[in-house]
mmCIF file of C-alpha atoms in Angstrom:
data_model
loop_
_atom_site.group_PDB
_atom_site.id
_atom_site.type_symbol
_atom_site.label_atom_id
_atom_site.label_comp_id
_atom_site.label_asym_id
_atom_site.label_seq_id
_atom_site.Cartn_x
_atom_site.Cartn_y
_atom_site.Cartn_z
ATOM 1 C CA UNK N 1 -26.602 -20.368 -67.305
ATOM 2 C CA UNK N 2 -27.945 -18.592 -70.486
ATOM 3 C CA UNK N 3 -27.691 -14.926 -69.577
ATOM 4 C CA UNK N 4 -31.054 -12.962 -70.245
ATOM 5 C CA UNK N 5 -31.348 -11.163 -73.174
ATOM 6 C CA UNK N 6 -31.562 -7.137 -72.897
ATOM 7 C CA UNK N 7 -34.632 -5.601 -73.277
ATOM 8 C CA UNK N 8 -35.489 -4.383 -76.547
ATOM 9 C CA UNK N 9 -36.859 -0.646 -76.280
ATOM 10 C CA UNK N 10 -40.650 -1.352 -76.491
ATOM 11 C CA UNK N 11 -40.647 -3.936 -73.634
ATOM 12 C CA UNK N 12 -38.752 -1.292 -71.196
ATOM 13 C CA UNK N 13 -40.802 -0.409 -68.005
ATOM 14 C CA UNK N 14 -40.368 1.886 -64.845
ATOM 15 C CA UNK N 15 -43.340 -0.215 -63.006
ATOM 16 C CA UNK N 16 -46.155 0.733 -64.565
ATOM 17 C CA UNK N 17 -44.960 3.672 -66.611
ATOM 18 C CA UNK N 18 -43.149 3.128 -69.802
ATOM 19 C CA UNK N 19 -39.572 4.206 -69.513
ATOM 20 C CA UNK N 20 -38.676 7.994 -70.437
ATOM 21 C CA UNK N 21 -36.875 7.197 -73.266
ATOM 22 C CA UNK N 22 -39.781 5.934 -75.179
ATOM 23 C CA UNK N 23 -41.356 8.981 -74.539
ATOM 24 C CA UNK N 24 -38.558 11.077 -75.807
ATOM 25 C CA UNK N 25 -38.418 8.631 -79.088
ATOM 26 C CA UNK N 26 -41.905 9.205 -79.790
ATOM 27 C CA UNK N 27 -42.066 12.851 -79.126
ATOM 28 C CA UNK N 28 -38.713 13.072 -80.891
ATOM 29 C CA UNK N 29 -38.288 10.838 -84.108
ATOM 30 C CA UNK N 30 -41.376 9.107 -83.781
ATOM 31 C CA UNK N 31 -39.546 5.900 -85.395
ATOM 32 C CA UNK N 32 -36.648 4.606 -84.068
ATOM 33 C CA UNK N 33 -34.672 1.207 -85.206
ATOM 34 C CA UNK N 34 -34.407 -1.537 -82.364
ATOM 35 C CA UNK N 35 -33.201 -5.053 -81.796
ATOM 36 C CA UNK N 36 -35.716 -7.673 -80.939
ATOM 37 C CA UNK N 37 -34.394 -9.720 -78.076
ATOM 38 C CA UNK N 38 -34.227 -12.891 -80.810
ATOM 39 C CA UNK N 39 -31.852 -10.339 -82.936
ATOM 40 C CA UNK N 40 -33.632 -9.492 -85.365
ATOM 41 C CA UNK N 41 -33.184 -5.524 -86.642
ATOM 42 C CA UNK N 42 -36.420 -3.731 -86.649
ATOM 43 C CA UNK N 43 -38.570 -0.337 -86.713
ATOM 44 C CA UNK N 44 -40.234 0.770 -83.853
ATOM 45 C CA UNK N 45 -43.416 2.892 -84.301
ATOM 46 C CA UNK N 46 -44.059 5.047 -81.333
ATOM 47 C CA UNK N 47 -46.727 7.834 -82.133
ATOM 48 C CA UNK N 48 -50.450 7.263 -81.819
ATOM 49 C CA UNK N 49 -51.867 8.242 -85.152
ATOM 50 C CA UNK N 50 -48.993 6.452 -87.009
ATOM 51 C CA UNK N 51 -49.458 2.970 -84.846
ATOM 52 C CA UNK N 52 -53.004 3.223 -85.824
ATOM 53 C CA UNK N 53 -52.126 3.780 -89.341
ATOM 54 C CA UNK N 54 -49.570 0.615 -89.248
ATOM 55 C CA UNK N 55 -52.783 -1.532 -87.586
ATOM 56 C CA UNK N 56 -55.359 -0.337 -90.405
ATOM 57 C CA UNK N 57 -53.208 -1.337 -93.652
ATOM 58 C CA UNK N 58 -52.535 -5.044 -93.737
ATOM 59 C CA UNK N 59 -51.591 -4.783 -97.602
ATOM 60 C CA UNK N 60 -48.225 -2.448 -96.578
ATOM 61 C CA UNK N 61 -47.788 -3.791 -93.118
ATOM 62 C CA UNK N 62 -48.201 -7.663 -93.298
ATOM 63 C CA UNK N 63 -48.594 -10.446 -90.410
ATOM 64 C CA UNK N 64 -48.770 -13.122 -92.610
ATOM 65 C CA UNK N 65 -45.042 -12.359 -94.198
ATOM 66 C CA UNK N 66 -43.343 -12.328 -90.509
ATOM 67 C CA UNK N 67 -41.451 -15.430 -89.635
ATOM 68 C CA UNK N 68 -41.585 -16.814 -86.659
ATOM 69 C CA UNK N 69 -38.774 -15.598 -84.094
ATOM 70 C CA UNK N 70 -37.669 -19.732 -83.399
ATOM 71 C CA UNK N 71 -38.048 -20.397 -87.220
ATOM 72 C CA UNK N 72 -34.551 -21.381 -87.482
ATOM 73 C CA UNK N 73 -35.744 -24.405 -84.920
ATOM 74 C CA UNK N 74 -38.397 -25.613 -86.951
ATOM 75 C CA UNK N 75 -38.831 -27.407 -90.395
ATOM 76 C CA UNK N 76 -40.952 -25.484 -92.955
ATOM 77 C CA UNK N 77 -43.547 -28.141 -92.823
ATOM 78 C CA UNK N 78 -43.757 -28.103 -88.620
ATOM 79 C CA UNK N 79 -43.959 -24.139 -89.322
ATOM 80 C CA UNK N 80 -46.798 -24.137 -91.825
ATOM 81 C CA UNK N 81 -48.807 -26.809 -89.373
ATOM 82 C CA UNK N 82 -48.201 -24.065 -86.005
ATOM 83 C CA UNK N 83 -49.319 -21.346 -88.399
ATOM 84 C CA UNK N 84 -52.711 -23.048 -89.463
ATOM 85 C CA UNK N 85 -55.613 -21.151 -87.636
ATOM 86 C CA UNK N 86 -53.498 -18.824 -85.856
ATOM 87 C CA UNK N 87 -55.167 -15.639 -87.002
ATOM 88 C CA UNK N 88 -52.406 -13.374 -85.824
ATOM 89 C CA UNK N 89 -50.230 -15.216 -88.830
ATOM 90 C CA UNK N 90 -52.191 -14.172 -91.847
ATOM 91 C CA UNK N 91 -53.683 -10.784 -93.550
ATOM 92 C CA UNK N 92 -57.280 -10.924 -95.247
ATOM 93 C CA UNK N 93 -58.571 -12.248 -96.881
ATOM 94 C CA UNK N 94 -57.413 -15.495 -95.362
ATOM 95 C CA UNK N 95 -57.998 -13.827 -91.778
ATOM 96 C CA UNK N 96 -61.508 -12.675 -92.564
ATOM 97 C CA UNK N 97 -62.222 -16.270 -93.531
ATOM 98 C CA UNK N 98 -60.915 -17.334 -89.912
ATOM 99 C CA UNK N 99 -62.297 -14.497 -88.044
ATOM 100 C CA UNK N 100 -65.701 -14.441 -89.270
ATOM 101 C CA UNK N 101 -66.240 -18.245 -88.186
ATOM 102 C CA UNK N 102 -65.344 -16.891 -84.613
ATOM 103 C CA UNK N 103 -67.326 -13.609 -84.302
ATOM 104 C CA UNK N 104 -70.206 -14.749 -83.171
ATOM 105 C CA UNK N 105 -69.150 -16.328 -80.112
ATOM 106 C CA UNK N 106 -67.822 -13.018 -79.014
ATOM 107 C CA UNK N 107 -70.624 -10.680 -79.456
ATOM 108 C CA UNK N 108 -71.725 -8.460 -76.590
ATOM 109 C CA UNK N 109 -75.154 -10.314 -77.114
ATOM 110 C CA UNK N 110 -73.593 -13.734 -76.572
ATOM 111 C CA UNK N 111 -70.935 -12.425 -73.977
ATOM 112 C CA UNK N 112 -74.240 -11.652 -71.584
ATOM 113 C CA UNK N 113 -75.212 -14.936 -71.629
ATOM 114 C CA UNK N 114 -72.070 -15.648 -69.654
ATOM 115 C CA UNK N 115 -72.816 -12.997 -67.099
ATOM 116 C CA UNK N 116 -73.915 -15.123 -64.513
ATOM 117 C CA UNK N 117 -71.149 -17.445 -64.769
ATOM 118 C CA UNK N 118 -68.978 -14.932 -64.640
ATOM 119 C CA UNK N 119 -70.173 -13.519 -61.435
ATOM 120 C CA UNK N 120 -69.950 -16.989 -59.602
ATOM 121 C CA UNK N 121 -66.553 -17.260 -60.910
ATOM 122 C CA UNK N 122 -65.620 -13.764 -59.343
ATOM 123 C CA UNK N 123 -67.276 -14.695 -56.210
ATOM 124 C CA UNK N 124 -65.625 -18.189 -55.954
ATOM 125 C CA UNK N 125 -62.047 -16.713 -56.584
ATOM 126 C CA UNK N 126 -62.826 -14.228 -53.481
ATOM 127 C CA UNK N 127 -63.987 -16.833 -51.066
ATOM 128 C CA UNK N 128 -60.868 -18.392 -51.475
ATOM 129 C CA UNK N 129 -58.781 -15.077 -51.208
ATOM 130 C CA UNK N 130 -60.495 -14.646 -48.341
ATOM 131 C CA UNK N 131 -59.648 -18.382 -46.918
ATOM 132 C CA UNK N 132 -55.997 -18.115 -47.736
ATOM 133 C CA UNK N 133 -56.036 -15.305 -44.621
ATOM 134 C CA UNK N 134 -53.875 -11.594 -45.277
ATOM 135 C CA UNK N 135 -51.782 -11.283 -46.426
ATOM 136 C CA UNK N 136 -52.658 -13.025 -49.512
ATOM 137 C CA UNK N 137 -51.274 -13.476 -53.402
ATOM 138 C CA UNK N 138 -53.918 -12.043 -55.234
ATOM 139 C CA UNK N 139 -52.434 -12.860 -58.322
ATOM 140 C CA UNK N 140 -52.550 -16.316 -57.348
ATOM 141 C CA UNK N 141 -56.140 -16.473 -56.062
ATOM 142 C CA UNK N 142 -57.642 -13.687 -57.678
ATOM 143 C CA UNK N 143 -56.539 -12.103 -60.859
ATOM 144 C CA UNK N 144 -55.155 -15.890 -62.602
ATOM 145 C CA UNK N 145 -57.835 -17.944 -61.804
ATOM 146 C CA UNK N 146 -60.801 -16.090 -62.942
ATOM 147 C CA UNK N 147 -60.030 -15.558 -66.528
ATOM 148 C CA UNK N 148 -58.372 -19.165 -66.403
ATOM 149 C CA UNK N 149 -61.568 -20.577 -65.241
ATOM 150 C CA UNK N 150 -63.578 -18.893 -68.045
ATOM 151 C CA UNK N 151 -61.622 -19.817 -70.786
ATOM 152 C CA UNK N 152 -61.608 -22.922 -69.722
ATOM 153 C CA UNK N 153 -65.384 -23.114 -69.585
ATOM 154 C CA UNK N 154 -65.778 -21.384 -72.963
ATOM 155 C CA UNK N 155 -63.306 -23.587 -74.773
ATOM 156 C CA UNK N 156 -64.207 -26.641 -73.260
ATOM 157 C CA UNK N 157 -60.913 -27.128 -71.244
ATOM 158 C CA UNK N 158 -60.468 -29.251 -67.961
ATOM 159 C CA UNK N 159 -60.217 -26.715 -64.998
ATOM 160 C CA UNK N 160 -57.791 -29.716 -63.549
ATOM 161 C CA UNK N 161 -55.435 -28.674 -66.371
ATOM 162 C CA UNK N 162 -54.859 -25.137 -65.780
ATOM 163 C CA UNK N 163 -51.486 -25.185 -63.540
ATOM 164 C CA UNK N 164 -50.161 -27.004 -66.801
ATOM 165 C CA UNK N 165 -51.308 -24.320 -69.176
ATOM 166 C CA UNK N 166 -50.501 -21.360 -67.147
ATOM 167 C CA UNK N 167 -46.966 -22.461 -66.339
ATOM 168 C CA UNK N 168 -46.597 -23.617 -70.195
ATOM 169 C CA UNK N 169 -48.113 -20.140 -71.114
ATOM 170 C CA UNK N 170 -45.745 -18.527 -68.703
ATOM 171 C CA UNK N 171 -42.495 -19.842 -70.583
ATOM 172 C CA UNK N 172 -44.084 -19.193 -74.128
ATOM 173 C CA UNK N 173 -44.380 -15.337 -73.095
ATOM 174 C CA UNK N 174 -40.822 -14.976 -71.735
ATOM 175 C CA UNK N 175 -38.399 -13.893 -73.841
ATOM 176 C CA UNK N 176 -35.258 -14.536 -71.618
ATOM 177 C CA UNK N 177 -35.675 -18.002 -71.809
ATOM 178 C CA UNK N 178 -33.359 -19.690 -74.725
ATOM 179 C CA UNK N 179 -35.364 -20.062 -77.994
ATOM 180 C CA UNK N 180 -35.220 -24.000 -77.537
ATOM 181 C CA UNK N 181 -36.802 -23.989 -74.365
ATOM 182 C CA UNK N 182 -39.764 -21.369 -76.282
ATOM 183 C CA UNK N 183 -39.889 -23.420 -79.268
ATOM 184 C CA UNK N 184 -40.464 -26.810 -76.592
ATOM 185 C CA UNK N 185 -43.386 -24.830 -74.960
ATOM 186 C CA UNK N 186 -44.859 -24.134 -78.400
ATOM 187 C CA UNK N 187 -44.480 -27.472 -79.389
ATOM 188 C CA UNK N 188 -46.156 -28.781 -75.846
ATOM 189 C CA UNK N 189 -48.763 -26.100 -76.151
ATOM 190 C CA UNK N 190 -50.158 -27.424 -79.549
ATOM 191 C CA UNK N 191 -49.813 -31.260 -78.452
ATOM 192 C CA UNK N 192 -52.144 -30.234 -75.633
ATOM 193 C CA UNK N 193 -54.707 -28.482 -78.107
ATOM 194 C CA UNK N 194 -54.368 -31.202 -80.479
ATOM 195 C CA UNK N 195 -55.892 -33.186 -77.592
ATOM 196 C CA UNK N 196 -58.775 -30.745 -76.742
ATOM 197 C CA UNK N 197 -59.514 -30.663 -80.604
ATOM 198 C CA UNK N 198 -59.532 -34.721 -80.979
ATOM 199 C CA UNK N 199 -62.018 -34.800 -77.919
ATOM 200 C CA UNK N 200 -64.148 -31.947 -79.711
ATOM 201 C CA UNK N 201 -64.287 -33.664 -83.003
ATOM 202 C CA UNK N 202 -64.800 -37.349 -81.422
ATOM 203 C CA UNK N 203 -67.953 -35.741 -79.610
ATOM 204 C CA UNK N 204 -68.694 -31.828 -79.780
ATOM 205 C CA UNK N 205 -69.877 -30.138 -76.550
ATOM 206 C CA UNK N 206 -71.493 -26.893 -76.356
ATOM 207 C CA UNK N 207 -68.328 -24.943 -75.661
ATOM 208 C CA UNK N 208 -66.703 -23.291 -78.231
ATOM 209 C CA UNK N 209 -64.387 -25.916 -80.143
ATOM 210 C CA UNK N 210 -67.741 -28.184 -80.008
ATOM 211 C CA UNK N 211 -69.680 -25.279 -82.045
ATOM 212 C CA UNK N 212 -66.292 -24.929 -84.291
ATOM 213 C CA UNK N 213 -66.417 -28.571 -85.287
ATOM 214 C CA UNK N 214 -70.308 -28.883 -85.460
ATOM 215 C CA UNK N 215 -71.017 -25.619 -87.696
ATOM 216 C CA UNK N 216 -67.617 -25.415 -89.598
ATOM 217 C CA UNK N 217 -66.060 -28.910 -89.323
ATOM 218 C CA UNK N 218 -65.999 -29.304 -92.871
ATOM 219 C CA UNK N 219 -64.402 -25.705 -93.441
ATOM 220 C CA UNK N 220 -61.674 -26.060 -91.441
ATOM 221 C CA UNK N 221 -58.778 -28.493 -90.927
ATOM 222 C CA UNK N 222 -57.764 -30.229 -87.722
ATOM 223 C CA UNK N 223 -54.386 -28.029 -87.762
ATOM 224 C CA UNK N 224 -56.729 -24.929 -88.102
ATOM 225 C CA UNK N 225 -58.651 -25.841 -85.337
ATOM 226 C CA UNK N 226 -55.597 -26.780 -83.468
ATOM 227 C CA UNK N 227 -54.348 -23.408 -84.055
ATOM 228 C CA UNK N 228 -57.442 -21.716 -82.896
ATOM 229 C CA UNK N 229 -57.261 -23.472 -80.187
ATOM 230 C CA UNK N 230 -53.843 -22.621 -79.126
ATOM 231 C CA UNK N 231 -54.378 -18.788 -79.858
ATOM 232 C CA UNK N 232 -57.721 -18.701 -77.481
ATOM 233 C CA UNK N 233 -56.463 -20.241 -74.793
ATOM 234 C CA UNK N 234 -53.207 -18.578 -74.438
ATOM 235 C CA UNK N 235 -55.090 -14.910 -75.319
ATOM 236 C CA UNK N 236 -58.122 -15.767 -73.436
ATOM 237 C CA UNK N 237 -56.303 -15.887 -69.898
ATOM 238 C CA UNK N 238 -53.183 -13.942 -69.931
ATOM 239 C CA UNK N 239 -54.423 -10.583 -71.380
ATOM 240 C CA UNK N 240 -57.705 -10.284 -68.371
ATOM 241 C CA UNK N 241 -55.070 -11.479 -65.745
ATOM 242 C CA UNK N 242 -52.077 -9.510 -65.450
ATOM 243 C CA UNK N 243 -54.791 -6.419 -66.222
ATOM 244 C CA UNK N 244 -56.937 -7.523 -62.716
ATOM 245 C CA UNK N 245 -53.569 -8.174 -61.315
ATOM 246 C CA UNK N 246 -51.672 -4.497 -62.712
ATOM 247 C CA UNK N 247 -55.198 -3.046 -62.464
ATOM 248 C CA UNK N 248 -55.644 -3.352 -58.949
ATOM 249 C CA UNK N 249 -51.891 -2.258 -58.060
ATOM 250 C CA UNK N 250 -52.999 0.793 -59.936
ATOM 251 C CA UNK N 251 -55.912 1.520 -58.253
ATOM 252 C CA UNK N 252 -54.091 0.959 -54.658
ATOM 253 C CA UNK N 253 -51.680 3.245 -55.624
ATOM 254 C CA UNK N 254 -54.515 5.729 -56.598
ATOM 255 C CA UNK N 255 -56.791 5.644 -53.620
ATOM 256 C CA UNK N 256 -59.075 8.675 -54.398
ATOM 257 C CA UNK N 257 -59.699 6.700 -57.799
ATOM 258 C CA UNK N 258 -60.316 3.184 -55.889
ATOM 259 C CA UNK N 259 -62.556 4.872 -53.902
ATOM 260 C CA UNK N 260 -64.748 6.060 -56.825
ATOM 261 C CA UNK N 261 -65.301 2.310 -58.366
ATOM 262 C CA UNK N 262 -66.215 1.105 -54.849
ATOM 263 C CA UNK N 263 -68.316 3.483 -54.044
ATOM 264 C CA UNK N 264 -70.273 3.432 -57.331
ATOM 265 C CA UNK N 265 -69.514 0.179 -59.368
ATOM 266 C CA UNK N 266 -71.054 2.187 -62.523
ATOM 267 C CA UNK N 267 -68.190 3.704 -62.798
ATOM 268 C CA UNK N 268 -66.228 1.000 -63.377
ATOM 269 C CA UNK N 269 -66.975 0.721 -67.140
ATOM 270 C CA UNK N 270 -65.103 4.213 -68.152
ATOM 271 C CA UNK N 271 -62.249 2.899 -65.448
ATOM 272 C CA UNK N 272 -61.447 -0.094 -67.366
ATOM 273 C CA UNK N 273 -61.248 1.955 -70.684
ATOM 274 C CA UNK N 274 -58.541 4.447 -68.549
ATOM 275 C CA UNK N 275 -56.882 1.344 -66.974
ATOM 276 C CA UNK N 276 -56.319 -0.390 -70.526
ATOM 277 C CA UNK N 277 -54.771 2.623 -71.819
ATOM 278 C CA UNK N 278 -52.870 3.761 -69.146
ATOM 279 C CA UNK N 279 -51.042 -0.054 -68.390
ATOM 280 C CA UNK N 280 -51.407 -1.056 -71.940
ATOM 281 C CA UNK N 281 -49.991 -4.608 -70.793
ATOM 282 C CA UNK N 282 -49.405 -5.756 -74.206
ATOM 283 C CA UNK N 283 -45.793 -3.902 -75.452
ATOM 284 C CA UNK N 284 -46.630 -4.315 -78.809
ATOM 285 C CA UNK N 285 -48.769 -6.278 -80.822
ATOM 286 C CA UNK N 286 -47.739 -8.698 -83.842
ATOM 287 C CA UNK N 287 -44.906 -7.905 -85.826
ATOM 288 C CA UNK N 288 -45.565 -6.710 -89.109
ATOM 289 C CA UNK N 289 -43.379 -7.043 -92.436
ATOM 290 C CA UNK N 290 -43.235 -4.220 -94.528
ATOM 291 C CA UNK N 291 -44.538 -5.621 -98.545
ATOM 292 C CA UNK N 292 -43.382 -1.875 -100.144
ATOM 293 C CA UNK N 293 -41.043 1.028 -99.212
ATOM 294 C CA UNK N 294 -43.250 3.043 -96.746
ATOM 295 C CA UNK N 295 -42.680 6.676 -94.803
ATOM 296 C CA UNK N 296 -43.790 6.985 -91.579
ATOM 297 C CA UNK N 297 -43.614 10.373 -89.851
ATOM 298 C CA UNK N 298 -41.039 10.973 -92.169
ATOM 299 C CA UNK N 299 -39.006 7.939 -92.064
ATOM 300 C CA UNK N 300 -38.515 5.178 -95.062
ATOM 301 C CA UNK N 301 -38.705 1.881 -94.087
ATOM 302 C CA UNK N 302 -37.874 -0.092 -96.827
ATOM 303 C CA UNK N 303 -39.834 -2.982 -98.164
ATOM 304 C CA UNK N 304 -39.345 -6.543 -96.201
ATOM 305 C CA UNK N 305 -38.492 -4.925 -93.110
ATOM 306 C CA UNK N 306 -39.627 -5.863 -89.634
ATOM 307 C CA UNK N 307 -42.125 -3.035 -88.022
ATOM 308 C CA UNK N 308 -42.911 -3.103 -84.248
ATOM 309 C CA UNK N 309 -45.970 -0.833 -82.718
ATOM 310 C CA UNK N 310 -45.277 0.586 -79.221
ATOM 311 C CA UNK N 311 -48.813 0.284 -77.264
ATOM 312 C CA UNK N 312 -47.560 2.140 -74.138
ATOM 313 C CA UNK N 313 -45.925 5.165 -75.951
ATOM 314 C CA UNK N 314 -49.128 5.563 -78.605
ATOM 315 C CA UNK N 315 -51.564 5.265 -75.618
ATOM 316 C CA UNK N 316 -49.379 7.854 -73.630
ATOM 317 C CA UNK N 317 -49.030 10.307 -76.834
ATOM 318 C CA UNK N 318 -49.708 14.018 -75.929
ATOM 319 C CA UNK N 319 -51.022 14.369 -79.385
ATOM 320 C CA UNK N 320 -53.955 12.024 -79.219
ATOM 321 C CA UNK N 321 -55.125 12.770 -75.319
ATOM 322 C CA UNK N 322 -54.632 15.403 -72.768
ATOM 323 C CA UNK N 323 -52.338 15.030 -69.505
ATOM 324 C CA UNK N 324 -51.614 11.277 -70.779
ATOM 325 C CA UNK N 325 -49.414 10.285 -67.931
ATOM 326 C CA UNK N 326 -51.831 11.046 -65.438
ATOM 327 C CA UNK N 327 -54.664 8.179 -64.578
ATOM 328 C CA UNK N 328 -57.823 9.753 -64.653
ATOM 329 C CA UNK N 329 -60.683 6.891 -64.797
ATOM 330 C CA UNK N 330 -63.306 9.850 -65.318
ATOM 331 C CA UNK N 331 -62.446 10.097 -68.612
ATOM 332 C CA UNK N 332 -63.038 6.719 -70.343
ATOM 333 C CA UNK N 333 -59.831 6.816 -72.555
ATOM 334 C CA UNK N 334 -61.668 7.481 -75.889
ATOM 335 C CA UNK N 335 -59.574 5.812 -78.899
ATOM 336 C CA UNK N 336 -56.493 4.159 -76.831
ATOM 337 C CA UNK N 337 -55.444 1.066 -78.620
ATOM 338 C CA UNK N 338 -54.758 -1.276 -76.085
ATOM 339 C CA UNK N 339 -56.619 -3.992 -77.775
ATOM 340 C CA UNK N 340 -54.928 -3.118 -81.310
ATOM 341 C CA UNK N 341 -57.001 -1.537 -84.045
ATOM 342 C CA UNK N 342 -58.158 -3.101 -87.704
ATOM 343 C CA UNK N 343 -58.494 -6.353 -88.606
ATOM 344 C CA UNK N 344 -56.509 -7.553 -85.897
ATOM 345 C CA UNK N 345 -58.470 -5.860 -83.290
ATOM 346 C CA UNK N 346 -58.951 -8.321 -79.865
ATOM 347 C CA UNK N 347 -61.601 -10.919 -80.499
ATOM 348 C CA UNK N 348 -62.475 -11.247 -77.147
ATOM 349 C CA UNK N 349 -62.210 -7.650 -75.749
ATOM 350 C CA UNK N 350 -65.903 -7.826 -75.098
ATOM 351 C CA UNK N 351 -65.102 -10.638 -72.994
ATOM 352 C CA UNK N 352 -62.137 -9.369 -71.568
ATOM 353 C CA UNK N 353 -63.685 -5.894 -70.464
ATOM 354 C CA UNK N 354 -67.156 -8.129 -68.803
ATOM 355 C CA UNK N 355 -64.581 -9.826 -66.470
ATOM 356 C CA UNK N 356 -63.055 -6.658 -65.301
ATOM 357 C CA UNK N 357 -66.442 -4.960 -65.264
ATOM 358 C CA UNK N 358 -67.273 -7.719 -62.789
ATOM 359 C CA UNK N 359 -64.314 -8.499 -61.238
ATOM 360 C CA UNK N 360 -62.726 -4.643 -59.892
ATOM 361 C CA UNK N 361 -66.321 -3.798 -58.519
ATOM 362 C CA UNK N 362 -66.298 -7.364 -56.617
ATOM 363 C CA UNK N 363 -62.892 -7.416 -55.239
ATOM 364 C CA UNK N 364 -63.397 -3.690 -53.773
ATOM 365 C CA UNK N 365 -66.755 -4.331 -52.254
ATOM 366 C CA UNK N 366 -65.638 -7.571 -50.626
ATOM 367 C CA UNK N 367 -62.338 -6.309 -49.446
ATOM 368 C CA UNK N 368 -63.425 -2.255 -48.831
ATOM 369 C CA UNK N 369 -59.997 -1.971 -46.973
ATOM 370 C CA UNK N 370 -58.024 -3.657 -49.511
ATOM 371 C CA UNK N 371 -54.135 -2.317 -49.206
ATOM 372 C CA UNK N 372 -50.753 -3.440 -49.983
ATOM 373 C CA UNK N 373 -49.454 -5.647 -48.086
ATOM 374 C CA UNK N 374 -45.715 -5.234 -50.187
ATOM 375 C CA UNK N 375 -44.786 -1.968 -51.795
ATOM 376 C CA UNK N 376 -42.465 -3.737 -54.042
ATOM 377 C CA UNK N 377 -44.149 -5.047 -56.727
ATOM 378 C CA UNK N 378 -43.028 -8.193 -58.430
ATOM 379 C CA UNK N 379 -43.058 -7.358 -62.514
ATOM 380 C CA UNK N 380 -42.909 -9.723 -65.475
ATOM 381 C CA UNK N 381 -39.987 -7.935 -66.842
ATOM 382 C CA UNK N 382 -39.355 -10.500 -69.451
ATOM 383 C CA UNK N 383 -42.651 -11.396 -70.457
ATOM 384 C CA UNK N 384 -44.360 -10.234 -73.666
ATOM 385 C CA UNK N 385 -47.308 -9.078 -71.886
ATOM 386 C CA UNK N 386 -46.640 -7.148 -68.970
ATOM 387 C CA UNK N 387 -48.176 -8.192 -65.827
ATOM 388 C CA UNK N 388 -47.181 -9.087 -61.949
ATOM 389 C CA UNK N 389 -45.769 -12.645 -60.959
ATOM 390 C CA UNK N 390 -47.625 -11.725 -57.397
ATOM 391 C CA UNK N 391 -48.836 -9.200 -55.819
ATOM 392 C CA UNK N 392 -49.489 -9.579 -52.164
ATOM 393 C CA UNK N 393 -52.394 -7.733 -50.232
ATOM 394 C CA UNK N 394 -54.079 -7.686 -47.052
ATOM 395 C CA UNK N 395 -57.416 -5.968 -45.734
#
């Protein structure tokens, strides 16, 4: 049996909090050297101001120059095919070209058209949770199905395939698996999305893939469509699902703040921003590679170095926000970077916010006496997107 890798500093958590060692490194050195789970040496940037600086500057901190962690398992041809269309693997102007085609689909106005359907999806998931009987797993009956069905409808993915793509996503994000298994999951995922793209090209529907084929079919290669579909399918359900699970746990452990949202659903919007900041479920956005020698927090990082960014440490930086370790849903967490910053700011942020704005109040309205059935939470310790495997609740 393969031993699980040691967690590198940026992935270490103490339940809902980043480990104290992260805070000490942020408040002390500001930049520390680490080794990634794949054995790559890297510089970890921790302060809010410095993380924003890196995210704002694709010229000195390149996404495109960063190799796949599993590059040794693949030919250059396969790497190029997998990179095509995958927005996180590009810098401007190529990134700008790809993102421009997708941005209209994620405007707040366009998202509002989805709102009635998201309300239906949330209510159906709550019905399922209630039918399951108490105690029940909030993750499998609510937190995971809601964003999964939303992204299925958005991309034109058969909902019958959800168990398959959810299981594959867990493998893709699990750094405790051998590189060979992660690479296999990556290849399986691309084979699956290739089928979705082929169907959209043969008969473009009203979903997002159909729109891309109809409106940009001459501008996007099949490999690029495949890469876009793969990224949206993975990011579109994993992040929001884990926010719904961890966010519910955080509120249940802060019952006074939970009561505020239950009694006044309009308070959900600032609460969601604070939960995003406080939880920071993405440990680190895509690694960057320095294109020149750079100085961050008084440290010189040589050209060609791998750079990681700690979002949990940055979002709990006392230099940015007062009482950063306190969850305070009334403040709205201005300036948090849970969705990233700069050209790679999360494209789906309006959709994620809408899903949470609908889901949290609906959950608390349906189950006003919601409580934890088990104080021991089952965290996804080795996942690059932090979350819960399950959350047993009763009401």
